[in-house]
């Protein structure tokens, strides 16, 4: 088929097979390392559709390099802060993402970070690996229990709600702050309270971020917001790094303004603020939210299905613009 699909990062075969079985001949990057910017700008030339990863910045420069025939950018991620949506829309380029298929995997990681940071699991593992002497003791390495504690969810979308369901099963109560009150739309069993962001920060024992990253959520959690949190509270971020002012977080941790943090994402990913690295009360993992084989295959398949739909002049399954 003459519709040229360029896959700018290495994706699971399930996505490529789907494209091939639908009669396309995708041109696919086959290296775990992302392309350099100049490789990327060369690769996109004359593409009709791009299948992109979050490591690729899709901006005006890239759209110009691709050319005016470009019809679609299908991101293999639910988040799309790597894409300039207005620039795509202005050029009539459809953007799609992959919501739904990574909800459980990401909520699992949020819950894992909650348990890790409150029960000091990273710290405990470091003790064992250090081979230093240790001894069970009544007062040894006590953590904070989460039962009857309040989980405050920022951004009650699918992943926020899935995290809330997990927390509920662990005996937590749930509050959330969202641009709109979605209490009627989410699981009634969650019994979740809709609060302003300030009230959520003031009253929650664990604050977990699940909102999209965009101009309005950039540094949504900064020095002022961290000061509002309880000194005994923990911050969890599995959404996007720039939602948290990372330097302000380091300072809040240093000043004992919050008890700890569990982070899957970083403001300047893949760089991690040096001030986080040597803190025992911080759990740091390398953006693993959707990192299961099944989930990544489902993400690639959904992105490929979106590209195929657009190539066939049909509505994409999960459009962004
Ligand atoms: C997403 O889908 O936005 C994830 O962060 C990528 O793993």
PDB file of C-alpha atoms and ligand atoms in Angstrom:
ATOM      1  CA  UNK A   1       0.000   0.000   0.000  1.00  0.00           C
ATOM      2  CA  UNK A   2       1.348   3.444  -0.731  1.00  0.00           C
ATOM      3  CA  UNK A   3       0.274   4.886   2.646  1.00  0.00           C
ATOM      4  CA  UNK A   4       3.638   5.314   4.353  1.00  0.00           C
ATOM      5  CA  UNK A   5       3.672   4.479   8.052  1.00  0.00           C
ATOM      6  CA  UNK A   6       6.860   5.306   9.934  1.00  0.00           C
ATOM      7  CA  UNK A   7       7.257   3.769  13.385  1.00  0.00           C
ATOM      8  CA  UNK A   8       9.764   6.030  15.108  1.00  0.00           C
ATOM      9  CA  UNK A   9      10.615   3.766  18.067  1.00  0.00           C
ATOM     10  CA  UNK A  10      10.920   0.044  18.674  1.00  0.00           C
ATOM     11  CA  UNK A  11       7.444  -1.342  19.380  1.00  0.00           C
ATOM     12  CA  UNK A  12       6.248  -4.894  20.124  1.00  0.00           C
ATOM     13  CA  UNK A  13       5.792  -7.127  17.087  1.00  0.00           C
ATOM     14  CA  UNK A  14       2.045  -7.353  17.732  1.00  0.00           C
ATOM     15  CA  UNK A  15       1.702  -3.771  16.448  1.00  0.00           C
ATOM     16  CA  UNK A  16       3.906  -4.328  13.406  1.00  0.00           C
ATOM     17  CA  UNK A  17       2.174  -7.618  12.555  1.00  0.00           C
ATOM     18  CA  UNK A  18      -1.196  -5.909  12.657  1.00  0.00           C
ATOM     19  CA  UNK A  19       0.033  -3.261  10.211  1.00  0.00           C
ATOM     20  CA  UNK A  20       1.536  -5.870   7.886  1.00  0.00           C
ATOM     21  CA  UNK A  21      -1.549  -8.064   7.981  1.00  0.00           C
ATOM     22  CA  UNK A  22      -3.597  -5.018   7.031  1.00  0.00           C
ATOM     23  CA  UNK A  23      -1.424  -4.618   3.936  1.00  0.00           C
ATOM     24  CA  UNK A  24       0.953  -1.873   5.081  1.00  0.00           C
ATOM     25  CA  UNK A  25       4.740  -1.969   4.973  1.00  0.00           C
ATOM     26  CA  UNK A  26       5.719  -0.031   8.101  1.00  0.00           C
ATOM     27  CA  UNK A  27       9.185   1.463   8.213  1.00  0.00           C
ATOM     28  CA  UNK A  28      10.150   0.719  11.776  1.00  0.00           C
ATOM     29  CA  UNK A  29      13.062   1.691  14.011  1.00  0.00           C
ATOM     30  CA  UNK A  30      14.404  -1.493  15.524  1.00  0.00           C
ATOM     31  CA  UNK A  31      16.677  -0.269  18.285  1.00  0.00           C
ATOM     32  CA  UNK A  32      15.887   0.033  21.998  1.00  0.00           C
ATOM     33  CA  UNK A  33      17.736   3.348  22.068  1.00  0.00           C
ATOM     34  CA  UNK A  34      15.550   6.172  20.719  1.00  0.00           C
ATOM     35  CA  UNK A  35      16.599   7.815  17.461  1.00  0.00           C
ATOM     36  CA  UNK A  36      18.715  10.923  17.715  1.00  0.00           C
ATOM     37  CA  UNK A  37      16.830  14.066  16.777  1.00  0.00           C
ATOM     38  CA  UNK A  38      18.478  14.247  13.369  1.00  0.00           C
ATOM     39  CA  UNK A  39      17.741  10.578  12.674  1.00  0.00           C
ATOM     40  CA  UNK A  40      14.145  11.249  13.653  1.00  0.00           C
ATOM     41  CA  UNK A  41      13.821  14.324  11.422  1.00  0.00           C
ATOM     42  CA  UNK A  42      15.178  12.268   8.503  1.00  0.00           C
ATOM     43  CA  UNK A  43      13.013   9.246   9.240  1.00  0.00           C
ATOM     44  CA  UNK A  44       9.719  11.139   9.182  1.00  0.00           C
ATOM     45  CA  UNK A  45      10.216  12.694   5.731  1.00  0.00           C
ATOM     46  CA  UNK A  46       7.255  11.847   3.447  1.00  0.00           C
ATOM     47  CA  UNK A  47       5.417   9.830   6.110  1.00  0.00           C
ATOM     48  CA  UNK A  48       1.629   9.669   5.923  1.00  0.00           C
ATOM     49  CA  UNK A  49       1.375   8.463   9.508  1.00  0.00           C
ATOM     50  CA  UNK A  50       3.770   8.279  12.396  1.00  0.00           C
ATOM     51  CA  UNK A  51       3.601   5.821  15.254  1.00  0.00           C
ATOM     52  CA  UNK A  52       5.537   7.540  18.023  1.00  0.00           C
ATOM     53  CA  UNK A  53       6.802   6.838  21.520  1.00  0.00           C
ATOM     54  CA  UNK A  54       6.975   9.319  24.405  1.00  0.00           C
ATOM     55  CA  UNK A  55      10.695   9.719  23.754  1.00  0.00           C
ATOM     56  CA  UNK A  56       9.945  11.498  20.470  1.00  0.00           C
ATOM     57  CA  UNK A  57       9.101  15.172  20.528  1.00  0.00           C
ATOM     58  CA  UNK A  58       6.521  15.941  17.883  1.00  0.00           C
ATOM     59  CA  UNK A  59       6.680  19.683  17.352  1.00  0.00           C
ATOM     60  CA  UNK A  60       6.476  22.208  14.528  1.00  0.00           C
ATOM     61  CA  UNK A  61      10.003  21.367  13.362  1.00  0.00           C
ATOM     62  CA  UNK A  62       9.149  17.678  13.059  1.00  0.00           C
ATOM     63  CA  UNK A  63       5.847  18.370  11.315  1.00  0.00           C
ATOM     64  CA  UNK A  64       7.638  20.551   8.762  1.00  0.00           C
ATOM     65  CA  UNK A  65      10.260  17.834   8.262  1.00  0.00           C
ATOM     66  CA  UNK A  66       7.533  15.230   7.701  1.00  0.00           C
ATOM     67  CA  UNK A  67       5.736  17.289   5.073  1.00  0.00           C
ATOM     68  CA  UNK A  68       2.190  18.414   4.384  1.00  0.00           C
ATOM     69  CA  UNK A  69       0.999  14.889   3.419  1.00  0.00           C
ATOM     70  CA  UNK A  70       1.248  13.787   7.074  1.00  0.00           C
ATOM     71  CA  UNK A  71      -2.189  12.745   8.324  1.00  0.00           C
ATOM     72  CA  UNK A  72      -1.656  11.068  11.674  1.00  0.00           C
ATOM     73  CA  UNK A  73       0.518  10.865  14.749  1.00  0.00           C
ATOM     74  CA  UNK A  74      -0.401   7.773  16.743  1.00  0.00           C
ATOM     75  CA  UNK A  75       1.302   7.879  20.114  1.00  0.00           C
ATOM     76  CA  UNK A  76       1.984   4.591  21.865  1.00  0.00           C
ATOM     77  CA  UNK A  77       1.085   6.055  25.276  1.00  0.00           C
ATOM     78  CA  UNK A  78      -1.919   7.449  27.058  1.00  0.00           C
ATOM     79  CA  UNK A  79       0.010  10.648  27.821  1.00  0.00           C
ATOM     80  CA  UNK A  80       0.787  12.920  24.899  1.00  0.00           C
ATOM     81  CA  UNK A  81       2.832  15.735  26.382  1.00  0.00           C
ATOM     82  CA  UNK A  82       5.545  14.867  23.830  1.00  0.00           C
ATOM     83  CA  UNK A  83       3.212  16.126  21.083  1.00  0.00           C
ATOM     84  CA  UNK A  84       2.295  19.706  20.221  1.00  0.00           C
ATOM     85  CA  UNK A  85      -1.420  19.079  19.751  1.00  0.00           C
ATOM     86  CA  UNK A  86      -2.233  22.617  18.543  1.00  0.00           C
ATOM     87  CA  UNK A  87       0.475  22.431  15.880  1.00  0.00           C
ATOM     88  CA  UNK A  88      -0.884  19.062  14.705  1.00  0.00           C
ATOM     89  CA  UNK A  89      -4.475  20.321  14.693  1.00  0.00           C
ATOM     90  CA  UNK A  90      -3.488  23.459  12.774  1.00  0.00           C
ATOM     91  CA  UNK A  91      -2.011  21.229  10.062  1.00  0.00           C
ATOM     92  CA  UNK A  92      -4.965  18.839  10.022  1.00  0.00           C
ATOM     93  CA  UNK A  93      -2.899  16.030  11.538  1.00  0.00           C
ATOM     94  CA  UNK A  94      -4.921  13.625  13.694  1.00  0.00           C
ATOM     95  CA  UNK A  95      -3.362  12.631  17.009  1.00  0.00           C
ATOM     96  CA  UNK A  96      -4.296   9.457  18.865  1.00  0.00           C
ATOM     97  CA  UNK A  97      -3.210   7.911  22.169  1.00  0.00           C
ATOM     98  CA  UNK A  98      -3.685   4.565  23.957  1.00  0.00           C
ATOM     99  CA  UNK A  99      -6.046   5.015  26.914  1.00  0.00           C
ATOM    100  CA  UNK A 100      -7.611   2.036  28.664  1.00  0.00           C
ATOM    101  CA  UNK A 101      -5.075  -0.651  27.871  1.00  0.00           C
ATOM    102  CA  UNK A 102      -2.522   0.499  30.457  1.00  0.00           C
ATOM    103  CA  UNK A 103      -4.893   1.457  33.262  1.00  0.00           C
ATOM    104  CA  UNK A 104      -4.336  -1.604  35.456  1.00  0.00           C
ATOM    105  CA  UNK A 105      -0.592  -1.846  34.876  1.00  0.00           C
ATOM    106  CA  UNK A 106      -0.107   1.791  35.897  1.00  0.00           C
ATOM    107  CA  UNK A 107      -2.442   1.578  38.890  1.00  0.00           C
ATOM    108  CA  UNK A 108      -0.505  -1.505  40.039  1.00  0.00           C
ATOM    109  CA  UNK A 109       2.687   0.536  39.987  1.00  0.00           C
ATOM    110  CA  UNK A 110       1.041   3.414  41.902  1.00  0.00           C
ATOM    111  CA  UNK A 111      -0.104   0.947  44.568  1.00  0.00           C
ATOM    112  CA  UNK A 112       3.318  -0.687  44.614  1.00  0.00           C
ATOM    113  CA  UNK A 113       4.964   2.701  45.202  1.00  0.00           C
ATOM    114  CA  UNK A 114       2.499   3.448  48.005  1.00  0.00           C
ATOM    115  CA  UNK A 115       3.433   0.191  49.729  1.00  0.00           C
ATOM    116  CA  UNK A 116       7.134   0.556  49.023  1.00  0.00           C
ATOM    117  CA  UNK A 117       7.481   4.033  50.408  1.00  0.00           C
ATOM    118  CA  UNK A 118       5.209   3.646  53.443  1.00  0.00           C
ATOM    119  CA  UNK A 119       6.770   0.301  54.454  1.00  0.00           C
ATOM    120  CA  UNK A 120      10.343   1.337  53.590  1.00  0.00           C
ATOM    121  CA  UNK A 121      10.805  -1.544  51.182  1.00  0.00           C
ATOM    122  CA  UNK A 122      13.496   0.058  49.022  1.00  0.00           C
ATOM    123  CA  UNK A 123      15.434   0.945  52.131  1.00  0.00           C
ATOM    124  CA  UNK A 124      14.989  -2.573  53.515  1.00  0.00           C
ATOM    125  CA  UNK A 125      16.175  -4.131  50.300  1.00  0.00           C
ATOM    126  CA  UNK A 126      19.252  -1.919  50.331  1.00  0.00           C
ATOM    127  CA  UNK A 127      20.056  -3.159  53.847  1.00  0.00           C
ATOM    128  CA  UNK A 128      19.997  -6.787  52.717  1.00  0.00           C
ATOM    129  CA  UNK A 129      21.993  -6.125  49.582  1.00  0.00           C
ATOM    130  CA  UNK A 130      24.609  -4.169  51.521  1.00  0.00           C
ATOM    131  CA  UNK A 131      25.367  -7.351  53.490  1.00  0.00           C
ATOM    132  CA  UNK A 132      25.559  -5.177  56.617  1.00  0.00           C
ATOM    133  CA  UNK A 133      24.524  -6.923  59.824  1.00  0.00           C
ATOM    134  CA  UNK A 134      20.851  -6.562  60.704  1.00  0.00           C
ATOM    135  CA  UNK A 135      18.609  -7.971  63.375  1.00  0.00           C
ATOM    136  CA  UNK A 136      14.850  -8.298  63.677  1.00  0.00           C
ATOM    137  CA  UNK A 137      13.707  -5.955  66.427  1.00  0.00           C
ATOM    138  CA  UNK A 138      10.457  -4.648  67.859  1.00  0.00           C
ATOM    139  CA  UNK A 139      11.358  -1.154  66.779  1.00  0.00           C
ATOM    140  CA  UNK A 140      13.419  -1.972  63.723  1.00  0.00           C
ATOM    141  CA  UNK A 141      12.579  -0.151  60.499  1.00  0.00           C
ATOM    142  CA  UNK A 142       9.012   0.697  61.345  1.00  0.00           C
ATOM    143  CA  UNK A 143       6.909   2.039  58.533  1.00  0.00           C
ATOM    144  CA  UNK A 144       3.544   3.752  58.333  1.00  0.00           C
ATOM    145  CA  UNK A 145       0.395   1.630  58.017  1.00  0.00           C
ATOM    146  CA  UNK A 146      -2.059   2.653  55.316  1.00  0.00           C
ATOM    147  CA  UNK A 147      -5.300   1.227  56.748  1.00  0.00           C
ATOM    148  CA  UNK A 148      -7.888   3.907  57.549  1.00  0.00           C
ATOM    149  CA  UNK A 149      -5.600   6.501  55.966  1.00  0.00           C
ATOM    150  CA  UNK A 150      -6.818   8.828  53.219  1.00  0.00           C
ATOM    151  CA  UNK A 151      -5.554   8.466  49.673  1.00  0.00           C
ATOM    152  CA  UNK A 152      -5.869  11.760  47.806  1.00  0.00           C
ATOM    153  CA  UNK A 153      -6.035  11.255  44.060  1.00  0.00           C
ATOM    154  CA  UNK A 154      -5.190  14.210  41.839  1.00  0.00           C
ATOM    155  CA  UNK A 155      -6.978  13.598  38.528  1.00  0.00           C
ATOM    156  CA  UNK A 156      -9.758  11.028  38.804  1.00  0.00           C
ATOM    157  CA  UNK A 157      -9.533   9.503  35.330  1.00  0.00           C
ATOM    158  CA  UNK A 158      -9.339   5.787  34.612  1.00  0.00           C
ATOM    159  CA  UNK A 159      -5.907   5.302  36.218  1.00  0.00           C
ATOM    160  CA  UNK A 160      -6.807   7.436  39.250  1.00  0.00           C
ATOM    161  CA  UNK A 161      -9.986   5.394  39.775  1.00  0.00           C
ATOM    162  CA  UNK A 162      -8.143   2.080  39.340  1.00  0.00           C
ATOM    163  CA  UNK A 163      -5.574   3.189  41.935  1.00  0.00           C
ATOM    164  CA  UNK A 164      -8.405   4.237  44.251  1.00  0.00           C
ATOM    165  CA  UNK A 165     -10.010   0.781  43.920  1.00  0.00           C
ATOM    166  CA  UNK A 166      -6.760  -0.875  44.898  1.00  0.00           C
ATOM    167  CA  UNK A 167      -6.280   1.460  47.853  1.00  0.00           C
ATOM    168  CA  UNK A 168      -9.834   0.818  48.982  1.00  0.00           C
ATOM    169  CA  UNK A 169      -9.106  -2.929  49.012  1.00  0.00           C
ATOM    170  CA  UNK A 170      -6.153  -2.150  51.298  1.00  0.00           C
ATOM    171  CA  UNK A 171      -8.487  -0.394  53.743  1.00  0.00           C
ATOM    172  CA  UNK A 172      -7.876   3.213  52.736  1.00  0.00           C
ATOM    173  CA  UNK A 173     -10.481   5.926  52.262  1.00  0.00           C
ATOM    174  CA  UNK A 174     -10.434   7.912  49.034  1.00  0.00           C
ATOM    175  CA  UNK A 175     -10.651  11.606  48.235  1.00  0.00           C
ATOM    176  CA  UNK A 176      -9.956  13.206  44.895  1.00  0.00           C
ATOM    177  CA  UNK A 177      -9.501  16.546  43.248  1.00  0.00           C
ATOM    178  CA  UNK A 178     -10.363  16.900  39.602  1.00  0.00           C
ATOM    179  CA  UNK A 179     -11.386  19.758  37.387  1.00  0.00           C
ATOM    180  CA  UNK A 180     -14.910  18.395  37.541  1.00  0.00           C
ATOM    181  CA  UNK A 181     -16.887  16.463  40.101  1.00  0.00           C
ATOM    182  CA  UNK A 182     -17.066  12.932  38.672  1.00  0.00           C
ATOM    183  CA  UNK A 183     -18.525  11.321  41.795  1.00  0.00           C
ATOM    184  CA  UNK A 184     -21.594  10.164  39.856  1.00  0.00           C
ATOM    185  CA  UNK A 185     -19.449   8.545  37.143  1.00  0.00           C
ATOM    186  CA  UNK A 186     -17.029   6.498  39.218  1.00  0.00           C
ATOM    187  CA  UNK A 187     -17.568   3.355  41.207  1.00  0.00           C
ATOM    188  CA  UNK A 188     -20.056   4.089  43.988  1.00  0.00           C
ATOM    189  CA  UNK A 189     -18.298   1.565  46.188  1.00  0.00           C
ATOM    190  CA  UNK A 190     -15.275   3.866  46.251  1.00  0.00           C
ATOM    191  CA  UNK A 191     -17.220   6.361  48.312  1.00  0.00           C
ATOM    192  CA  UNK A 192     -14.763   9.012  47.116  1.00  0.00           C
ATOM    193  CA  UNK A 193     -15.026  12.623  48.313  1.00  0.00           C
ATOM    194  CA  UNK A 194     -14.495  15.414  45.803  1.00  0.00           C
ATOM    195  CA  UNK A 195     -12.239  18.061  47.382  1.00  0.00           C
ATOM    196  CA  UNK A 196     -10.459  21.193  46.256  1.00  0.00           C
ATOM    197  CA  UNK A 197      -6.751  20.608  45.646  1.00  0.00           C
ATOM    198  CA  UNK A 198      -5.902  22.546  48.814  1.00  0.00           C
ATOM    199  CA  UNK A 199      -8.253  20.484  50.967  1.00  0.00           C
ATOM    200  CA  UNK A 200      -6.976  17.292  49.401  1.00  0.00           C
ATOM    201  CA  UNK A 201      -3.378  18.255  50.220  1.00  0.00           C
ATOM    202  CA  UNK A 202      -4.264  19.322  53.750  1.00  0.00           C
ATOM    203  CA  UNK A 203      -6.169  16.148  54.646  1.00  0.00           C
ATOM    204  CA  UNK A 204      -4.554  13.262  52.725  1.00  0.00           C
ATOM    205  CA  UNK A 205      -2.005  10.788  54.076  1.00  0.00           C
ATOM    206  CA  UNK A 206      -0.933   9.797  50.602  1.00  0.00           C
ATOM    207  CA  UNK A 207      -1.293  12.040  47.568  1.00  0.00           C
ATOM    208  CA  UNK A 208      -1.134  10.246  44.218  1.00  0.00           C
ATOM    209  CA  UNK A 209      -0.898  12.145  40.927  1.00  0.00           C
ATOM    210  CA  UNK A 210      -2.900  10.924  37.920  1.00  0.00           C
ATOM    211  CA  UNK A 211      -3.680  14.041  35.903  1.00  0.00           C
ATOM    212  CA  UNK A 212      -2.392  14.788  32.391  1.00  0.00           C
ATOM    213  CA  UNK A 213       0.725  16.884  31.945  1.00  0.00           C
ATOM    214  CA  UNK A 214       0.057  20.143  30.151  1.00  0.00           C
ATOM    215  CA  UNK A 215       0.530  23.878  30.633  1.00  0.00           C
ATOM    216  CA  UNK A 216      -2.144  24.057  33.312  1.00  0.00           C
ATOM    217  CA  UNK A 217      -0.695  21.189  35.371  1.00  0.00           C
ATOM    218  CA  UNK A 218       2.972  22.164  35.014  1.00  0.00           C
ATOM    219  CA  UNK A 219       4.347  22.389  38.590  1.00  0.00           C
ATOM    220  CA  UNK A 220       0.838  21.855  39.947  1.00  0.00           C
ATOM    221  CA  UNK A 221       2.684  20.526  42.985  1.00  0.00           C
ATOM    222  CA  UNK A 222       5.319  23.054  44.019  1.00  0.00           C
ATOM    223  CA  UNK A 223       6.738  24.453  47.259  1.00  0.00           C
ATOM    224  CA  UNK A 224       3.443  25.996  48.360  1.00  0.00           C
ATOM    225  CA  UNK A 225       1.441  22.810  47.773  1.00  0.00           C
ATOM    226  CA  UNK A 226       4.062  20.593  49.447  1.00  0.00           C
ATOM    227  CA  UNK A 227       3.941  22.843  52.516  1.00  0.00           C
ATOM    228  CA  UNK A 228       0.194  22.215  52.715  1.00  0.00           C
ATOM    229  CA  UNK A 229       0.679  18.457  52.953  1.00  0.00           C
ATOM    230  CA  UNK A 230       0.862  16.725  56.333  1.00  0.00           C
ATOM    231  CA  UNK A 231       4.405  16.183  57.608  1.00  0.00           C
ATOM    232  CA  UNK A 232       3.501  12.485  57.796  1.00  0.00           C
ATOM    233  CA  UNK A 233       2.200  12.353  54.195  1.00  0.00           C
ATOM    234  CA  UNK A 234       3.721  10.739  51.113  1.00  0.00           C
ATOM    235  CA  UNK A 235       3.648  11.921  47.490  1.00  0.00           C
ATOM    236  CA  UNK A 236       3.307   9.395  44.649  1.00  0.00           C
ATOM    237  CA  UNK A 237       3.772  10.280  40.968  1.00  0.00           C
ATOM    238  CA  UNK A 238       3.129   7.808  38.160  1.00  0.00           C
ATOM    239  CA  UNK A 239       1.780  10.449  35.741  1.00  0.00           C
ATOM    240  CA  UNK A 240       4.419  12.819  34.383  1.00  0.00           C
ATOM    241  CA  UNK A 241       7.447  14.438  36.000  1.00  0.00           C
ATOM    242  CA  UNK A 242       6.814  18.093  35.128  1.00  0.00           C
ATOM    243  CA  UNK A 243       3.590  18.091  37.201  1.00  0.00           C
ATOM    244  CA  UNK A 244       5.870  18.232  40.251  1.00  0.00           C
ATOM    245  CA  UNK A 245       8.494  20.918  40.792  1.00  0.00           C
ATOM    246  CA  UNK A 246      11.271  18.405  41.474  1.00  0.00           C
ATOM    247  CA  UNK A 247      13.618  20.898  43.146  1.00  0.00           C
ATOM    248  CA  UNK A 248      10.806  22.023  45.456  1.00  0.00           C
ATOM    249  CA  UNK A 249      10.167  18.355  46.276  1.00  0.00           C
ATOM    250  CA  UNK A 250      13.823  17.826  47.193  1.00  0.00           C
ATOM    251  CA  UNK A 251      13.676  20.882  49.451  1.00  0.00           C
ATOM    252  CA  UNK A 252      10.416  19.762  51.079  1.00  0.00           C
ATOM    253  CA  UNK A 253      11.904  16.323  51.776  1.00  0.00           C
ATOM    254  CA  UNK A 254      15.049  17.895  53.198  1.00  0.00           C
ATOM    255  CA  UNK A 255      13.011  20.187  55.432  1.00  0.00           C
ATOM    256  CA  UNK A 256      10.845  17.281  56.616  1.00  0.00           C
ATOM    257  CA  UNK A 257       7.715  18.926  55.204  1.00  0.00           C
ATOM    258  CA  UNK A 258       6.526  15.544  53.922  1.00  0.00           C
ATOM    259  CA  UNK A 259       7.463  12.009  54.975  1.00  0.00           C
ATOM    260  CA  UNK A 260       8.540  10.612  51.614  1.00  0.00           C
ATOM    261  CA  UNK A 261       7.854  10.155  47.933  1.00  0.00           C
ATOM    262  CA  UNK A 262       7.420   7.337  45.422  1.00  0.00           C
ATOM    263  CA  UNK A 263       8.303   8.395  41.896  1.00  0.00           C
ATOM    264  CA  UNK A 264       8.009   6.561  38.583  1.00  0.00           C
ATOM    265  CA  UNK A 265       8.467   9.719  36.508  1.00  0.00           C
ATOM    266  CA  UNK A 266      10.847  12.670  36.641  1.00  0.00           C
ATOM    267  CA  UNK A 267      10.773  16.297  35.621  1.00  0.00           C
ATOM    268  CA  UNK A 268      13.778  16.038  33.301  1.00  0.00           C
ATOM    269  CA  UNK A 269      13.538  12.351  32.458  1.00  0.00           C
ATOM    270  CA  UNK A 270      15.727  10.335  32.164  1.00  0.00           C
ATOM    271  CA  UNK A 271      17.752  12.633  34.452  1.00  0.00           C
ATOM    272  CA  UNK A 272      16.874  12.424  38.114  1.00  0.00           C
ATOM    273  CA  UNK A 273      17.484  15.299  40.503  1.00  0.00           C
ATOM    274  CA  UNK A 274      20.632  14.502  42.463  1.00  0.00           C
ATOM    275  CA  UNK A 275      18.898  15.560  45.675  1.00  0.00           C
ATOM    276  CA  UNK A 276      16.533  12.591  45.387  1.00  0.00           C
ATOM    277  CA  UNK A 277      19.175   9.951  44.846  1.00  0.00           C
ATOM    278  CA  UNK A 278      20.595   9.630  48.335  1.00  0.00           C
ATOM    279  CA  UNK A 279      17.331   9.951  50.272  1.00  0.00           C
ATOM    280  CA  UNK A 280      16.186   6.772  51.996  1.00  0.00           C
ATOM    281  CA  UNK A 281      12.569   7.979  52.183  1.00  0.00           C
ATOM    282  CA  UNK A 282      12.209   8.208  48.411  1.00  0.00           C
ATOM    283  CA  UNK A 283      11.451   5.275  46.109  1.00  0.00           C
ATOM    284  CA  UNK A 284      12.645   5.827  42.548  1.00  0.00           C
ATOM    285  CA  UNK A 285      11.789   3.589  39.600  1.00  0.00           C
ATOM    286  CA  UNK A 286      12.444   4.213  35.885  1.00  0.00           C
ATOM    287  CA  UNK A 287       9.026   5.017  34.323  1.00  0.00           C
ATOM    288  CA  UNK A 288       7.652   1.475  34.563  1.00  0.00           C
ATOM    289  CA  UNK A 289       3.932   2.329  34.780  1.00  0.00           C
ATOM    290  CA  UNK A 290       2.917   0.493  31.621  1.00  0.00           C
ATOM    291  CA  UNK A 291       5.916  -1.831  31.493  1.00  0.00           C
ATOM    292  CA  UNK A 292       4.414  -5.298  31.227  1.00  0.00           C
ATOM    293  CA  UNK A 293       4.774  -7.344  28.048  1.00  0.00           C
ATOM    294  CA  UNK A 294       0.984  -7.697  27.707  1.00  0.00           C
ATOM    295  CA  UNK A 295       0.347  -3.999  28.220  1.00  0.00           C
ATOM    296  CA  UNK A 296       3.019  -2.857  25.807  1.00  0.00           C
ATOM    297  CA  UNK A 297       1.679  -5.261  23.161  1.00  0.00           C
ATOM    298  CA  UNK A 298      -1.828  -3.887  23.701  1.00  0.00           C
ATOM    299  CA  UNK A 299      -0.552  -0.312  23.435  1.00  0.00           C
ATOM    300  CA  UNK A 300       1.272  -1.054  20.171  1.00  0.00           C
ATOM    301  CA  UNK A 301      -1.796  -2.822  18.776  1.00  0.00           C
ATOM    302  CA  UNK A 302      -4.084   0.081  19.643  1.00  0.00           C
ATOM    303  CA  UNK A 303      -1.708   2.635  18.103  1.00  0.00           C
ATOM    304  CA  UNK A 304      -1.448   0.493  14.954  1.00  0.00           C
ATOM    305  CA  UNK A 305      -5.253   0.158  14.793  1.00  0.00           C
ATOM    306  CA  UNK A 306      -5.551   3.940  14.993  1.00  0.00           C
ATOM    307  CA  UNK A 307      -3.084   4.378  12.131  1.00  0.00           C
ATOM    308  CA  UNK A 308      -4.948   1.786  10.029  1.00  0.00           C
ATOM    309  CA  UNK A 309      -8.292   3.482  10.692  1.00  0.00           C
ATOM    310  CA  UNK A 310      -6.922   6.861   9.617  1.00  0.00           C
ATOM    311  CA  UNK A 311      -5.290   5.343   6.519  1.00  0.00           C
ATOM    312  CA  UNK A 312      -8.703   3.882   5.611  1.00  0.00           C
ATOM    313  CA  UNK A 313     -10.460   7.229   6.193  1.00  0.00           C
ATOM    314  CA  UNK A 314     -12.258   5.867   9.220  1.00  0.00           C
ATOM    315  CA  UNK A 315     -12.568   7.434  12.658  1.00  0.00           C
ATOM    316  CA  UNK A 316      -9.602   6.561  14.866  1.00  0.00           C
ATOM    317  CA  UNK A 317     -10.518   4.508  17.925  1.00  0.00           C
ATOM    318  CA  UNK A 318      -8.924   6.775  20.525  1.00  0.00           C
ATOM    319  CA  UNK A 319      -8.535  10.273  19.079  1.00  0.00           C
ATOM    320  CA  UNK A 320      -6.952  13.157  20.982  1.00  0.00           C
ATOM    321  CA  UNK A 321      -7.818  16.017  18.575  1.00  0.00           C
TER     322      UNK A 321
HETATM  323  C1  LIG B   1       1.879   6.514  29.045  1.00  0.00           C
HETATM  324  O1  LIG B   1       1.215   5.720  28.390  1.00  0.00           O
HETATM  325  O2  LIG B   1       1.648   7.713  29.062  1.00  0.00           O
HETATM  326  C2  LIG B   1       3.009   5.941  29.816  1.00  0.00           C
HETATM  327  O3  LIG B   1       3.608   6.855  30.644  1.00  0.00           O
HETATM  328  C3  LIG B   1       4.027   5.340  28.874  1.00  0.00           C
HETATM  329  O4  LIG B   1       4.501   4.231  29.501  1.00  0.00           O
END
